[in-house]
Short mmCIF file of C-alpha atoms and ligand atoms in Angstrom, two decimals:
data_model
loop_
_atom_site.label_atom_id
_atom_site.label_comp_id
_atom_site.label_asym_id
_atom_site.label_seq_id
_atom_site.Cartn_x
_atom_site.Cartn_y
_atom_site.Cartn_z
CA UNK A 1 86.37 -29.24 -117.06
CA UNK A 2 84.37 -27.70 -114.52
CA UNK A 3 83.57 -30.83 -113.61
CA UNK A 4 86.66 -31.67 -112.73
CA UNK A 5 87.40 -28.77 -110.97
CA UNK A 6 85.46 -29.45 -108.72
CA UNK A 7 86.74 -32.83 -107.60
CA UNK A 8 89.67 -31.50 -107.34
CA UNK A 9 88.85 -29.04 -104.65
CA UNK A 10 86.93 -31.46 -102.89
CA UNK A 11 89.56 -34.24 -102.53
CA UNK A 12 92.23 -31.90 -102.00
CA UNK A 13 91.47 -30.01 -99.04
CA UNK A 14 90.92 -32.42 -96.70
CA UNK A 15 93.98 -35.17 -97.94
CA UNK A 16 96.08 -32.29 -97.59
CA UNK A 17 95.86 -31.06 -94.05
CA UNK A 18 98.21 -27.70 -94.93
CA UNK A 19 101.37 -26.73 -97.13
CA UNK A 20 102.85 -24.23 -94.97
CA UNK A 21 103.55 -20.93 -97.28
CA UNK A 22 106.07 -19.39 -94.95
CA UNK A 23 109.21 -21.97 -94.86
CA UNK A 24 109.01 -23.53 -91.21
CA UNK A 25 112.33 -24.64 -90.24
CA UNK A 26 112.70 -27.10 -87.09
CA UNK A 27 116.34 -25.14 -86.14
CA UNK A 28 117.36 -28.26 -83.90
CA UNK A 29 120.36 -30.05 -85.33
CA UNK A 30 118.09 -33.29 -85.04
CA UNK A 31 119.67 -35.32 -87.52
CA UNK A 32 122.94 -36.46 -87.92
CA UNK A 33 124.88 -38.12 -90.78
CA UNK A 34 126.97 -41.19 -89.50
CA UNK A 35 129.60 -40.50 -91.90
CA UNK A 36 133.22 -39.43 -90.89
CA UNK A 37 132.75 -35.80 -91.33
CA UNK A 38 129.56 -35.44 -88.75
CA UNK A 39 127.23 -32.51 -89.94
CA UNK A 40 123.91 -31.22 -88.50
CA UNK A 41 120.34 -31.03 -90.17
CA UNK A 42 117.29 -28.82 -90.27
CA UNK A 43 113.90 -30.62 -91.18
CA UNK A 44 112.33 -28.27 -93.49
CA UNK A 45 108.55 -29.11 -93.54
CA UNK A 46 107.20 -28.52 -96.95
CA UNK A 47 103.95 -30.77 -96.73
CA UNK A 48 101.95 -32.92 -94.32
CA UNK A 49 99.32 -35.03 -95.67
CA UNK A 50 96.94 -37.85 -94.26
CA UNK A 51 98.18 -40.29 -96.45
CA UNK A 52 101.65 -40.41 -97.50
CA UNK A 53 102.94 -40.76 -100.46
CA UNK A 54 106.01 -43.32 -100.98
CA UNK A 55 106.89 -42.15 -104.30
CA UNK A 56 108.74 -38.50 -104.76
CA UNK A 57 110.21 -36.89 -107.87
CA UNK A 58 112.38 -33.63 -108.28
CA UNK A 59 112.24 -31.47 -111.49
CA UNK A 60 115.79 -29.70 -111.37
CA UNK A 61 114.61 -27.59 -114.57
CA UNK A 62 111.62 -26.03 -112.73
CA UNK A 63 112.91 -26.61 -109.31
CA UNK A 64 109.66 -28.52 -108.05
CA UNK A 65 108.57 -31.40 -106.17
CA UNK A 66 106.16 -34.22 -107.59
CA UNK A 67 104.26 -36.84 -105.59
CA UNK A 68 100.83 -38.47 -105.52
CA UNK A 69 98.80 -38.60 -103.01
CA UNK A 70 95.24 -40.97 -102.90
CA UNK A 71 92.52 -38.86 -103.54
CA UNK A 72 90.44 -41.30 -101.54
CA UNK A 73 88.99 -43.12 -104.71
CA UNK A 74 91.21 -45.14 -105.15
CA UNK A 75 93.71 -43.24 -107.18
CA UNK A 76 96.74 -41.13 -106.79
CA UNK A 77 96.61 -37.50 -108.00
CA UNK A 78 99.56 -35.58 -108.90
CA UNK A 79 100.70 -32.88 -106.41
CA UNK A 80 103.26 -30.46 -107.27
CA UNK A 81 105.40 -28.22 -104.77
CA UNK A 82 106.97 -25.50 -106.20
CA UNK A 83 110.06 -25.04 -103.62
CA UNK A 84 110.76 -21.49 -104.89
CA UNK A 85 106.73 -20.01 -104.52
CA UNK A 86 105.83 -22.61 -101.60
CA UNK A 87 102.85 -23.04 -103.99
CA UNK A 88 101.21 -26.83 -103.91
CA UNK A 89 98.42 -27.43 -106.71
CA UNK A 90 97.06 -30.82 -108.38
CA UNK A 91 98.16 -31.51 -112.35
CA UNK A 92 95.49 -32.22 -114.01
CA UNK A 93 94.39 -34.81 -116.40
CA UNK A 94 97.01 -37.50 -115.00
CA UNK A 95 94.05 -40.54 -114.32
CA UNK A 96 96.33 -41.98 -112.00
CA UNK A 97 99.64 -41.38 -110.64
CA UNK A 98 101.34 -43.71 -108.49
CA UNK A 99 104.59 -44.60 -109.41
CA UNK A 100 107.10 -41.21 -110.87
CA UNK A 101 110.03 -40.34 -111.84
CA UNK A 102 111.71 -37.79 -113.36
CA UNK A 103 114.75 -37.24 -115.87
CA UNK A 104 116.81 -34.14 -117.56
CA UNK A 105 113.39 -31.99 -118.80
CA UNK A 106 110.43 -34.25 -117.96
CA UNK A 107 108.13 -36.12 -115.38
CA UNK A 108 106.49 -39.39 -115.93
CA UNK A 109 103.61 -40.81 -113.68
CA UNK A 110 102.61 -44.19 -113.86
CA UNK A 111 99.47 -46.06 -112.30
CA UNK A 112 96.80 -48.14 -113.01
CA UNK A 113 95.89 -45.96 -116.62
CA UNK A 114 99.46 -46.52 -118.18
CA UNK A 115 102.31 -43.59 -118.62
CA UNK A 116 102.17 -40.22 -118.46
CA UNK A 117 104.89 -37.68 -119.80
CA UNK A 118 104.81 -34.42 -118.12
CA UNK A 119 106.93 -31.62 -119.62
CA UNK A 120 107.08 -28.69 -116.73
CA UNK A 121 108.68 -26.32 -119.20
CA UNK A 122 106.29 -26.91 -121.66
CA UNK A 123 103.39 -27.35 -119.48
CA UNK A 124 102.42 -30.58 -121.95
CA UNK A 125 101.17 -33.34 -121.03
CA UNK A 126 100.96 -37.17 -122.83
CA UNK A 127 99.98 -40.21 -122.37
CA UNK A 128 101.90 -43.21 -123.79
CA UNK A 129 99.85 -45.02 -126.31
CA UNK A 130 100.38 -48.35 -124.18
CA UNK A 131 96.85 -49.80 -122.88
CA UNK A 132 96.40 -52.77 -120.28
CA UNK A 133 99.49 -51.23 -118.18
CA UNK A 134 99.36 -50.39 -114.23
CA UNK A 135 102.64 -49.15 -113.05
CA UNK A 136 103.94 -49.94 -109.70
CA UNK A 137 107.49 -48.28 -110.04
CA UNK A 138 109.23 -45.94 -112.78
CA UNK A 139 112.63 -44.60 -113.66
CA UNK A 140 113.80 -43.00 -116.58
CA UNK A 141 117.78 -43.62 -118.16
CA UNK A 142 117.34 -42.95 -121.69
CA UNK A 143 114.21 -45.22 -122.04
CA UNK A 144 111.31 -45.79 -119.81
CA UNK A 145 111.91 -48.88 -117.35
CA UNK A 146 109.25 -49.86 -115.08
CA UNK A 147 107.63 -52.64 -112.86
CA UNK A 148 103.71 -53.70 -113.75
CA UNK A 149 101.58 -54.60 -110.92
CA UNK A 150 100.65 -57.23 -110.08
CA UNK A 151 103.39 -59.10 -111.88
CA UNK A 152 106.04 -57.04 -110.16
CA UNK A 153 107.97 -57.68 -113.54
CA UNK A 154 110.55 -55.20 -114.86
CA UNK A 155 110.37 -54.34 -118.59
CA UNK A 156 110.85 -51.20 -120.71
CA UNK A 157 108.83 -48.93 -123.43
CA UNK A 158 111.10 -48.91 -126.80
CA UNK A 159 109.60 -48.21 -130.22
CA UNK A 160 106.27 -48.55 -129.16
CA UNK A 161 106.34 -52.01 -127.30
CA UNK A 162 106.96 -53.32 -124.14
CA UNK A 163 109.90 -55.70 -123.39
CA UNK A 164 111.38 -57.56 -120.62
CA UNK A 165 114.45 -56.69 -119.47
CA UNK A 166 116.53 -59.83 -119.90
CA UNK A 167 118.19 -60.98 -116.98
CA UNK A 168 115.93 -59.98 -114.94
CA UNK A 169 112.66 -61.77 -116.80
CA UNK A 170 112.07 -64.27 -113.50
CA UNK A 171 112.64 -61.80 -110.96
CA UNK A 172 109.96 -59.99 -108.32
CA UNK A 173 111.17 -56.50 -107.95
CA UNK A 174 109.36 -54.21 -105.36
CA UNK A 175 111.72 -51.06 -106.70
CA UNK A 176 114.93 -50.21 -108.46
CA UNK A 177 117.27 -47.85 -109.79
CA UNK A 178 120.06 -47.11 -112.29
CA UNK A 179 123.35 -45.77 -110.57
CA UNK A 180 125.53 -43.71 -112.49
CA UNK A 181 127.40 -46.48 -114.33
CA UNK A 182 123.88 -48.10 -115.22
CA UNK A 183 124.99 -51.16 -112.92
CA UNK A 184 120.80 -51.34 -111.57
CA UNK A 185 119.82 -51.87 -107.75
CA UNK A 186 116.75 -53.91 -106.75
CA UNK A 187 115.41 -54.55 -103.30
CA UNK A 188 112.53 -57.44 -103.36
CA UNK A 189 110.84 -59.58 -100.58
CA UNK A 190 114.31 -61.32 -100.19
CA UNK A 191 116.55 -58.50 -99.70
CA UNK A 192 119.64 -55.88 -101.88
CA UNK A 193 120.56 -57.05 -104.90
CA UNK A 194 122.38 -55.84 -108.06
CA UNK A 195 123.25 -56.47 -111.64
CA UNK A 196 126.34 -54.70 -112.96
CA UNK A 197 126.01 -53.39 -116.81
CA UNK A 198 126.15 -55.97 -119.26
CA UNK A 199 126.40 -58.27 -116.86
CA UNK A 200 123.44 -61.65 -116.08
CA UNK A 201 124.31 -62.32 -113.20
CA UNK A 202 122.04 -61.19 -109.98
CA UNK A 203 124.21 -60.03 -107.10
CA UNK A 204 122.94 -60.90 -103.61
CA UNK A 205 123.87 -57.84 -101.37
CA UNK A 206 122.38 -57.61 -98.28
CA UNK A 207 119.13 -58.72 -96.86
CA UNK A 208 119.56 -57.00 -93.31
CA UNK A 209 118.55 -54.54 -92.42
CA UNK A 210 115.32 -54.78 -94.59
CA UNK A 211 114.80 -51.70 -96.93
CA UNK A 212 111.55 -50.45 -97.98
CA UNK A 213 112.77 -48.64 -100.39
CA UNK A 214 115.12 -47.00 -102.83
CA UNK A 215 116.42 -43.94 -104.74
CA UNK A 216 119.71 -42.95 -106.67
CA UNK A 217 120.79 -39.26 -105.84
CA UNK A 218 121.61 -36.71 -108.29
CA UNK A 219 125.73 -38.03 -108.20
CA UNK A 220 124.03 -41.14 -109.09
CA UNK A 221 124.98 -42.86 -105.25
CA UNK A 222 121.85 -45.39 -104.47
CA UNK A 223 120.23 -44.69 -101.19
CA UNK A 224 118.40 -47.42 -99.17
CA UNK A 225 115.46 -46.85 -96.60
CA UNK A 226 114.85 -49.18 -93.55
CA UNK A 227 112.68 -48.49 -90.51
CA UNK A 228 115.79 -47.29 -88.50
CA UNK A 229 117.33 -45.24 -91.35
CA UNK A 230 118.95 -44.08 -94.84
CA UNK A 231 121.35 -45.93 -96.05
CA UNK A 232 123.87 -45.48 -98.88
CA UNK A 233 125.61 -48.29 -101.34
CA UNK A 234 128.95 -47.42 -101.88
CA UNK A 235 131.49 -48.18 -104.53
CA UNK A 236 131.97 -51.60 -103.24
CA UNK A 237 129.06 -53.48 -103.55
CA UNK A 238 129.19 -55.21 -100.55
CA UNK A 239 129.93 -51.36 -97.89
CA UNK A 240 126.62 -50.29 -97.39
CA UNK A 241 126.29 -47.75 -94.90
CA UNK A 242 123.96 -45.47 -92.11
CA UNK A 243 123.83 -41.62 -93.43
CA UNK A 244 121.37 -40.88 -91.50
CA UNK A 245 119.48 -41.98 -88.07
CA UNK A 246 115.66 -40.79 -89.44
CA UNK A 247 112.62 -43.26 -88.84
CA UNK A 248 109.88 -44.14 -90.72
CA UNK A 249 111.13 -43.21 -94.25
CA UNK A 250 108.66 -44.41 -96.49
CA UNK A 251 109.81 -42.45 -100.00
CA UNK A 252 112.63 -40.34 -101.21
CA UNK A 253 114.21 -38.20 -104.01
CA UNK A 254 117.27 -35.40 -103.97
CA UNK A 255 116.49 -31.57 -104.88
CA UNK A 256 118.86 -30.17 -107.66
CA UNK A 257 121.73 -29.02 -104.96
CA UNK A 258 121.30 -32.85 -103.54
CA UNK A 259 119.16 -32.32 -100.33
CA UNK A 260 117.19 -35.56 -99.40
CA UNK A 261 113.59 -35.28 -99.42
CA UNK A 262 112.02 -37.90 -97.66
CA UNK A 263 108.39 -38.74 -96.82
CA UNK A 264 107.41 -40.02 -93.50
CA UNK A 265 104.06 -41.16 -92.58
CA UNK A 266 102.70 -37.61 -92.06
CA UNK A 267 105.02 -35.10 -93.85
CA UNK A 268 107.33 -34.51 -96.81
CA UNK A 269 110.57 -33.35 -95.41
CA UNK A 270 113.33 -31.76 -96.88
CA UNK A 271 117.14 -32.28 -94.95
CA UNK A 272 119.24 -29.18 -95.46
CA UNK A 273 122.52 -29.18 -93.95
CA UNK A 274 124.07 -26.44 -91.42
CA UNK A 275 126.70 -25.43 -91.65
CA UNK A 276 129.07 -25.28 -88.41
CA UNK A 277 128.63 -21.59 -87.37
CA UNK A 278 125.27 -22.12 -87.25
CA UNK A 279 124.85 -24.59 -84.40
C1 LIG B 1 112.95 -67.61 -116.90
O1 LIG B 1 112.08 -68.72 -116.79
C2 LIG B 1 111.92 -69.42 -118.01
C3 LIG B 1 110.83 -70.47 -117.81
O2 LIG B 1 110.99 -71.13 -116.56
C4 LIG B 1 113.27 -70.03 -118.39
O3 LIG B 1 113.15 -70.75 -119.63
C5 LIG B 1 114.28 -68.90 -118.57
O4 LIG B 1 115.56 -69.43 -118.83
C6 LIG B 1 114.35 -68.05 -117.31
N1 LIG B 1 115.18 -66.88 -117.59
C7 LIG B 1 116.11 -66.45 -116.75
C8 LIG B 1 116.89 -65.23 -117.19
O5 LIG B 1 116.32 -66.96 -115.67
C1 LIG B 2 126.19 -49.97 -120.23
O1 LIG B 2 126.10 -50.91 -121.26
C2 LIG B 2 125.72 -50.39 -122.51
C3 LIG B 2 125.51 -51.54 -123.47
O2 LIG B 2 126.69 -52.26 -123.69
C4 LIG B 2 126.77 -49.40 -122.98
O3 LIG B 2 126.39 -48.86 -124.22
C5 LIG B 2 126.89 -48.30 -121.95
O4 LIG B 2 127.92 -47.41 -122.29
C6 LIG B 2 127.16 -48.86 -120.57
N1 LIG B 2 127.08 -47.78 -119.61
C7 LIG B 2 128.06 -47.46 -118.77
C8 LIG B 2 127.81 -46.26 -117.92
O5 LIG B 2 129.09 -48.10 -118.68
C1 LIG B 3 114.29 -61.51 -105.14
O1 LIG B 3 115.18 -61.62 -106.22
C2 LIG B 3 116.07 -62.69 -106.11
C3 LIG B 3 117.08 -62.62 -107.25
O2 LIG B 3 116.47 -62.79 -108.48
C4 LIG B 3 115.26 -64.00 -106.13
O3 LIG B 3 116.13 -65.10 -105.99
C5 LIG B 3 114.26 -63.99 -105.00
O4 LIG B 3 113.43 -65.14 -105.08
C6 LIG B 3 113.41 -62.74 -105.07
N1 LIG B 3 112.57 -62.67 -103.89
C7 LIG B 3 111.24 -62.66 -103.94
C8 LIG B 3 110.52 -62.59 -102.63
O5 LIG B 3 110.62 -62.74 -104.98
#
């Protein structure tokens, strides 16, 4: 334990350059939504980090940020921001967490040591009894889907075993998500694609601009990164469209009032919108 402790406080100071405790908010209207209604932005800064994480997840229930961050050993150590304390500390005894995601009450990590359920309420912590696994990606709609490195395969965890998910048994998926009608979004080397519920067959969707990568929001709306922006799918497959003009998005998940939270290549940002009277 003390042991371990110890580690800790050596690989976290200096990956973690500081967590500001005060909130610092940029007050410039610097971002802009390209939707119809045009609203202004304040970057909230809530971490900056050396290397930056491209997977975030949101706990609603505890109001808290998770994301991993390389401890410069090769693996990914879970960091959590609590958004009400400004507190950042490491969870403990997660061997590796890469990939998360979280549902309703819990947080899962996933890396090269398998799956790990995280219950914030609870403060409990297990590992699924799965050996041989490293995670790339993870989501969480009423079972455990995921993508194994280095197959890039998709499967899901379901009385104790591992299965492909049908349709999509051939296919290289960098990351996915469910939207709220379970229809699931993939982007790959190739481009946007989806597969409707209950459906086989693999819709093509768009393939420029490239997106790096993806994230449903807490309406259940699938957002899209690409170098010059975030992106959102709408109802119509095929209307995908600029919400916001912000570079270098490299991960993103949605607080519990639906504020993006995005990471960049230096910080973790949080986009909370102003309203008129106050620009
Ligand atoms: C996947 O590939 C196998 C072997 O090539 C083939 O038999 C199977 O039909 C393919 N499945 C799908 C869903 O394309
Ligand atoms: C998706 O398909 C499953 C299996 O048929 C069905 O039980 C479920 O209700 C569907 N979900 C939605 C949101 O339509
Ligand atoms: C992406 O997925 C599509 C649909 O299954 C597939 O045709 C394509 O080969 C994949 N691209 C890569 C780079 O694997």
């Amino acid at each position: 334990m003390s042991i371990y402790k110890l580690y800790v406080v050596l690989v976290f100071y200096p990956v973690l350059v500081y967590s500001k405790e005060v909130v610092n908010l940029n007050k410039i209207c610097d971002i802009l939504s390209e939707n119809s209604n045009r609203r202004c932005y304040i970057k909230e800064n809530l971490a900056s980090l050396v290397h930056s994480p491209n997977q975030l997840a949101f706990s609603s229930v505890t109001n808290t940020l998770y994301f991993g961050f390389d401890s410069g050993q090769g693996e990914y150590l879970p960091a959590v921001y609590n958004i009400d304390t400004k507190k950042l500390t490491v969870l403990r005894g997660v061997k590796d967490a890469f990939a998360m995601a979280s549902d309703t009450n819990e947080v899962y990590f996933g890396g090269s040591y398998g799956i790990y359920r995280y219950s914030p309420i609870l403060k409990s912590l297990k590992r699924l009894g799965v050996s041989n696994l490293d995670i790339w990606w993870i989501q969480v709609k009423s079972k455990i889907y995921f993508i194994k490195f280095p197959s890039l395969r998709l499967y899901y965890y379901e009385n104790r075993k591992i299965k492909p998910v049908p349709q999509l048994r051939n296919t290289t998926i960098n990351q996915f998500v469910f939207d709220s009608d379970d229809n699931i979004f993939f982007i790959n080397g190739t481009g946007l694609f989806g597969v409707k519920n209950d459906s086989t067959d693999i819709i093509f969707i768009k393939n420029n601009p490239r997106f790096h990568c993806i994230a449903v929001d807490i309406s259940g709306h699938v957002h899209l990164c690409s170098d010059d922006g975030v992106y959102v799918i709408g109802k119509m497959l095929q209307k995908v469209k600029k919400i916001y003009n912000i570079n270098g998005v490299l991960g993103m998940t949605f607080d519990k009032d639906n504020n993006l939270i995005y990471s960049d290549s230096h910080d973790i940002i949080r986009l909370r919108p102003l309203s008129s009277h106050e620009y």
